[in-house]
Short mmCIF file of C-alpha atoms in Angstrom, two decimals:
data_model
loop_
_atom_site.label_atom_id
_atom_site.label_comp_id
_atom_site.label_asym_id
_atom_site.label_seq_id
_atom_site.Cartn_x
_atom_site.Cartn_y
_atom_site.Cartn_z
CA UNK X 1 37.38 -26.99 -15.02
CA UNK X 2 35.75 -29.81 -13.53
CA UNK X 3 31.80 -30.41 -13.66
CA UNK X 4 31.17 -32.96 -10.74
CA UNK X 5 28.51 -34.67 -8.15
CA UNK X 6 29.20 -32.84 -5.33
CA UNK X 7 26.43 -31.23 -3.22
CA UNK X 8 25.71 -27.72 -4.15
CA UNK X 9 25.28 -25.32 -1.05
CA UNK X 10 22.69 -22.43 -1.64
CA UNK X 11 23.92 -20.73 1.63
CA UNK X 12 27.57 -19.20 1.26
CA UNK X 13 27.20 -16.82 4.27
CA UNK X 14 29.91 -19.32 5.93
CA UNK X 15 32.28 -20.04 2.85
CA UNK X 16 35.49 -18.40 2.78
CA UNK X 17 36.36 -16.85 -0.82
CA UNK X 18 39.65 -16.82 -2.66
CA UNK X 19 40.57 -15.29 -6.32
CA UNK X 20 41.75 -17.78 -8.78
CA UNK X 21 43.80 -16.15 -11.63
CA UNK X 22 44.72 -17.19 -15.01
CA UNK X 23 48.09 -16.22 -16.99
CA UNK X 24 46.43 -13.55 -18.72
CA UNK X 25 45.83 -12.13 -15.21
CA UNK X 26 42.20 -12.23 -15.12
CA UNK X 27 40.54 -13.14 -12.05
CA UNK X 28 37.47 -15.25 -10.92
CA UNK X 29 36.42 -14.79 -7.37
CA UNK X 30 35.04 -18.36 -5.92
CA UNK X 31 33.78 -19.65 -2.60
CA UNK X 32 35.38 -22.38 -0.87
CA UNK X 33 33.11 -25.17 -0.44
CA UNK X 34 35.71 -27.49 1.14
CA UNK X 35 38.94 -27.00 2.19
CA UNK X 36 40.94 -30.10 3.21
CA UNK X 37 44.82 -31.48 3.71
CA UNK X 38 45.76 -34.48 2.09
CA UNK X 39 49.78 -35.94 3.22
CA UNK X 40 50.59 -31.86 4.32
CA UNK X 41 49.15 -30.14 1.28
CA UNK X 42 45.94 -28.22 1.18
CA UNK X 43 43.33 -28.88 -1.29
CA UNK X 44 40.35 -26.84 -2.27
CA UNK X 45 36.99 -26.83 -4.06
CA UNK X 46 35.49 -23.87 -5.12
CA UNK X 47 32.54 -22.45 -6.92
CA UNK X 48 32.33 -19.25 -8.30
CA UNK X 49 30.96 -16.23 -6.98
CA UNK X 50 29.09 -15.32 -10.35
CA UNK X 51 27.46 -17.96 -12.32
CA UNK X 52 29.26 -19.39 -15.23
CA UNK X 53 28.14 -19.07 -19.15
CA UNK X 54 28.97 -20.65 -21.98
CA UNK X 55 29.09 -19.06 -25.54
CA UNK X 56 27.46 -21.43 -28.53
CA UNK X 57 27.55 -20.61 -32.36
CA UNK X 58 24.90 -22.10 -34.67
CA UNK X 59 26.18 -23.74 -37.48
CA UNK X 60 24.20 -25.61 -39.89
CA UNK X 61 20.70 -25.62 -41.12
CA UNK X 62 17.57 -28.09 -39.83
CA UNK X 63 18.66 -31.16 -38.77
CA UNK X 64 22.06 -30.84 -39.02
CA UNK X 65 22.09 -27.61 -37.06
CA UNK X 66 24.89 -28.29 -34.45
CA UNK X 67 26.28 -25.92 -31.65
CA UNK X 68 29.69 -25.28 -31.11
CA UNK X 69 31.45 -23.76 -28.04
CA UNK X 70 33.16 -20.53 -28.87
CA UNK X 71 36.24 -20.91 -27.22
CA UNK X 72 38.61 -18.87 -29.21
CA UNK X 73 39.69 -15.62 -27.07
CA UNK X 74 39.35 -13.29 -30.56
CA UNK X 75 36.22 -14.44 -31.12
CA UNK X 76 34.65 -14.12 -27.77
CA UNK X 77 35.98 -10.28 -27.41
CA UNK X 78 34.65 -9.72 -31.25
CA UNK X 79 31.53 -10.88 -30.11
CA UNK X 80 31.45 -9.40 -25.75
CA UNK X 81 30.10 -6.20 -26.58
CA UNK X 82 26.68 -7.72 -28.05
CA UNK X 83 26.63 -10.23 -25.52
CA UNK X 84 26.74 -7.60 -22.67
CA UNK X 85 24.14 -5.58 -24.15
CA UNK X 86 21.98 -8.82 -24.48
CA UNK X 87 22.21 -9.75 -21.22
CA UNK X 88 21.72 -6.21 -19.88
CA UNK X 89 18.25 -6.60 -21.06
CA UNK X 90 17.80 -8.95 -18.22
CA UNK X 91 20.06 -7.37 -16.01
CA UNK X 92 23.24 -9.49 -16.43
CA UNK X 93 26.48 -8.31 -16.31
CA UNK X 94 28.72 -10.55 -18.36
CA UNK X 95 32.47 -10.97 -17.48
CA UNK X 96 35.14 -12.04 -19.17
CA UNK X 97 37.10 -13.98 -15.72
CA UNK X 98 39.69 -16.23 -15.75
CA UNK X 99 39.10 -19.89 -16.92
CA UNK X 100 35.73 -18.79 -17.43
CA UNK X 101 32.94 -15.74 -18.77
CA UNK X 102 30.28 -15.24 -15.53
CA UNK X 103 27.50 -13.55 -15.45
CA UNK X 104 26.59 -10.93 -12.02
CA UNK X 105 22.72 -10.85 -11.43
CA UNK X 106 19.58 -13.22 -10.69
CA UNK X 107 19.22 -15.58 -13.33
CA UNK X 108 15.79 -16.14 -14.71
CA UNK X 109 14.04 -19.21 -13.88
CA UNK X 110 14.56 -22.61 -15.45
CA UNK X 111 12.10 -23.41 -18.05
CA UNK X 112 11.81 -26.58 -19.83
CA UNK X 113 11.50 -25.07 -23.02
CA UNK X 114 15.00 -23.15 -22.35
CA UNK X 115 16.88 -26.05 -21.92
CA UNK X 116 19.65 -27.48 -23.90
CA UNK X 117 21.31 -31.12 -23.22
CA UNK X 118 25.01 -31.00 -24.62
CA UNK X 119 26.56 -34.84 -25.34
CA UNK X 120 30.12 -34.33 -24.50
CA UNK X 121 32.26 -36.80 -26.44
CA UNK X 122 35.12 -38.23 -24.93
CA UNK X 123 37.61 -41.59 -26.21
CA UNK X 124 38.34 -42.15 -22.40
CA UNK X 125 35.67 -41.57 -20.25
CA UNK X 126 31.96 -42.04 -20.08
CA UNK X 127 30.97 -38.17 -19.20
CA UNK X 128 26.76 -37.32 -18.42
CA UNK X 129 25.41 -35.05 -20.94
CA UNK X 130 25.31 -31.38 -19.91
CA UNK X 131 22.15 -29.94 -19.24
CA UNK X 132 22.10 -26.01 -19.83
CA UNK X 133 19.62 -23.13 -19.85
CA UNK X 134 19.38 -20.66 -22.18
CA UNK X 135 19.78 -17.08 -21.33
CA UNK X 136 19.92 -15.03 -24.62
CA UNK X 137 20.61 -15.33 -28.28
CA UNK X 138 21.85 -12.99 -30.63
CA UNK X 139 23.38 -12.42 -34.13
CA UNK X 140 26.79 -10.76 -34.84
CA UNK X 141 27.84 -10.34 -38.63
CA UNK X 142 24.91 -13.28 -39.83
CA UNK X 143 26.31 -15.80 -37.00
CA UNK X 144 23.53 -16.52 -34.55
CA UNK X 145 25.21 -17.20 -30.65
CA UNK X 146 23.61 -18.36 -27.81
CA UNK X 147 24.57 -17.67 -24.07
CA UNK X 148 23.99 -20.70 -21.65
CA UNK X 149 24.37 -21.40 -18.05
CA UNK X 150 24.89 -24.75 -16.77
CA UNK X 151 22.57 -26.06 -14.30
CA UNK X 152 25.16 -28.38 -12.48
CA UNK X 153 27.76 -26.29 -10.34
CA UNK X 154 30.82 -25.43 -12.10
CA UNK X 155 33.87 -26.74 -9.81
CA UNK X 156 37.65 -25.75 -9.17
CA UNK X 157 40.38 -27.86 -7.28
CA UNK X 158 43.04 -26.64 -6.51
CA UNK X 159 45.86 -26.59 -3.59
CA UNK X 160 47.05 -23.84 -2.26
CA UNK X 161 50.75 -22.84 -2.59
CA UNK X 162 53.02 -22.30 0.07
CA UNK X 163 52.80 -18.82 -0.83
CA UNK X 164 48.55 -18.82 0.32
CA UNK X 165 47.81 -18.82 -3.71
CA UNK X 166 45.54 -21.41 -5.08
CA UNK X 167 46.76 -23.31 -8.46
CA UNK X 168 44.50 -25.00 -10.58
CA UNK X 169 45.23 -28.80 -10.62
CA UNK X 170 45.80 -29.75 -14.14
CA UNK X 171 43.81 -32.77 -15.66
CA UNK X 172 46.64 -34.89 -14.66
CA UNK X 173 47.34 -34.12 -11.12
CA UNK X 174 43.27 -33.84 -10.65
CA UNK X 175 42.94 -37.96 -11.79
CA UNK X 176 45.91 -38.72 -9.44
CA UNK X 177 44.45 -37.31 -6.55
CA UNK X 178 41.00 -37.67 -7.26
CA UNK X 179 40.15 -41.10 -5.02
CA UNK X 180 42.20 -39.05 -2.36
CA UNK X 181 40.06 -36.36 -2.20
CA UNK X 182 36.64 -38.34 -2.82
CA UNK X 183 37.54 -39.78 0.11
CA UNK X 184 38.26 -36.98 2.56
CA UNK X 185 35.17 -34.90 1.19
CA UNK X 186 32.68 -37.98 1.79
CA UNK X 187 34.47 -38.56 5.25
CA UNK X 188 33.80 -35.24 6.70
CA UNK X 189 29.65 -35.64 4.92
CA UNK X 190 29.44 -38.49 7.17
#
């Protein structure tokens, strides 16, 4: 998963779509926001159909209360079943898709007061705090969780396989090809 600077489009009536899947076999449907060939392979960038949430648990008390991204797959299916019926209350439908849960339905507006700024820690790079809005909170067995969306597009490269599939790009292939593909995206803006 890659957060990044690109544009967001609002209008996908022209995007293609294509279904990512994970080796659990669980799909996430995405729009392709670019499609380009770099030396004979295709690359793509997509942005999922549904909007993408993010699972917190509480931990602490006062100032040192600290959230921490549930990440664990037991955990997150212990827990689904509340978080549906949550987010049903607002008419959300949470899904548990590959590489990451969604959420099907209009999101409620962005309100200051709803917003959460996540400092992402990393040795190598210099990454931009996340901002995130929340969407619902909710106990299961005296752990309080919180369900966020980001506000900044959640992004996918990936080529597609001589067989029409896409693959993810791991980490490692994404930095290699990265200035490649910066390029040819801001070549075809111009």
């Amino acid at each position: 998963m890659f957060s990044s600077e690109f544009p967001e489009e609002n209008d996908h009536a022209h995007a293609g779509s294509i279904t990512l899947t994970d080796d659990k076999e669980r799909s996430l449907e995405c729009y392709i926001e670019h499609s380009l060939s770099v030396n004979g392979q295709e690359y793509v960038l997509l942005l999922p159909v549904d909007s993408p949430v993010e699972i917190f648990a509480w931990q602490g008390e006062g100032e040192d209360e600290e959230a921490i991204l549930v990440e664990d797959d037991d955990t997150i299916d212990e827990i689904f079943a509340t978080a549906q019926a949550v987010l049903a209350e607002q008419n959300l439908i949470v899904k548990n898709t590959a590489y990451a849960l969604t959420v099907a339905g209009e999101l409620p507006p962005v309100e200051d007061s709803e917003l959460f700024t996540l400092e992402i820690e990393d040795e190598e790079e210099d990454l931009e705090p996340e901002q995130l809005q929340l969407l619902a909170s909710f106990y299961h067995q005296e752990q309080e969780y919180a369900i966020y969306t980001p506000l900044d597009p959640l992004l996918f490269f990936a080529r597609i396989t001589k067989t029409g599939k896409p693959e993810l790009l791991s980490p490692e292939e994404f930095r290699q090809v990265q200035p490649l593909l910066e390029e040819h995206l801001f070549n075809q803006v111009e």
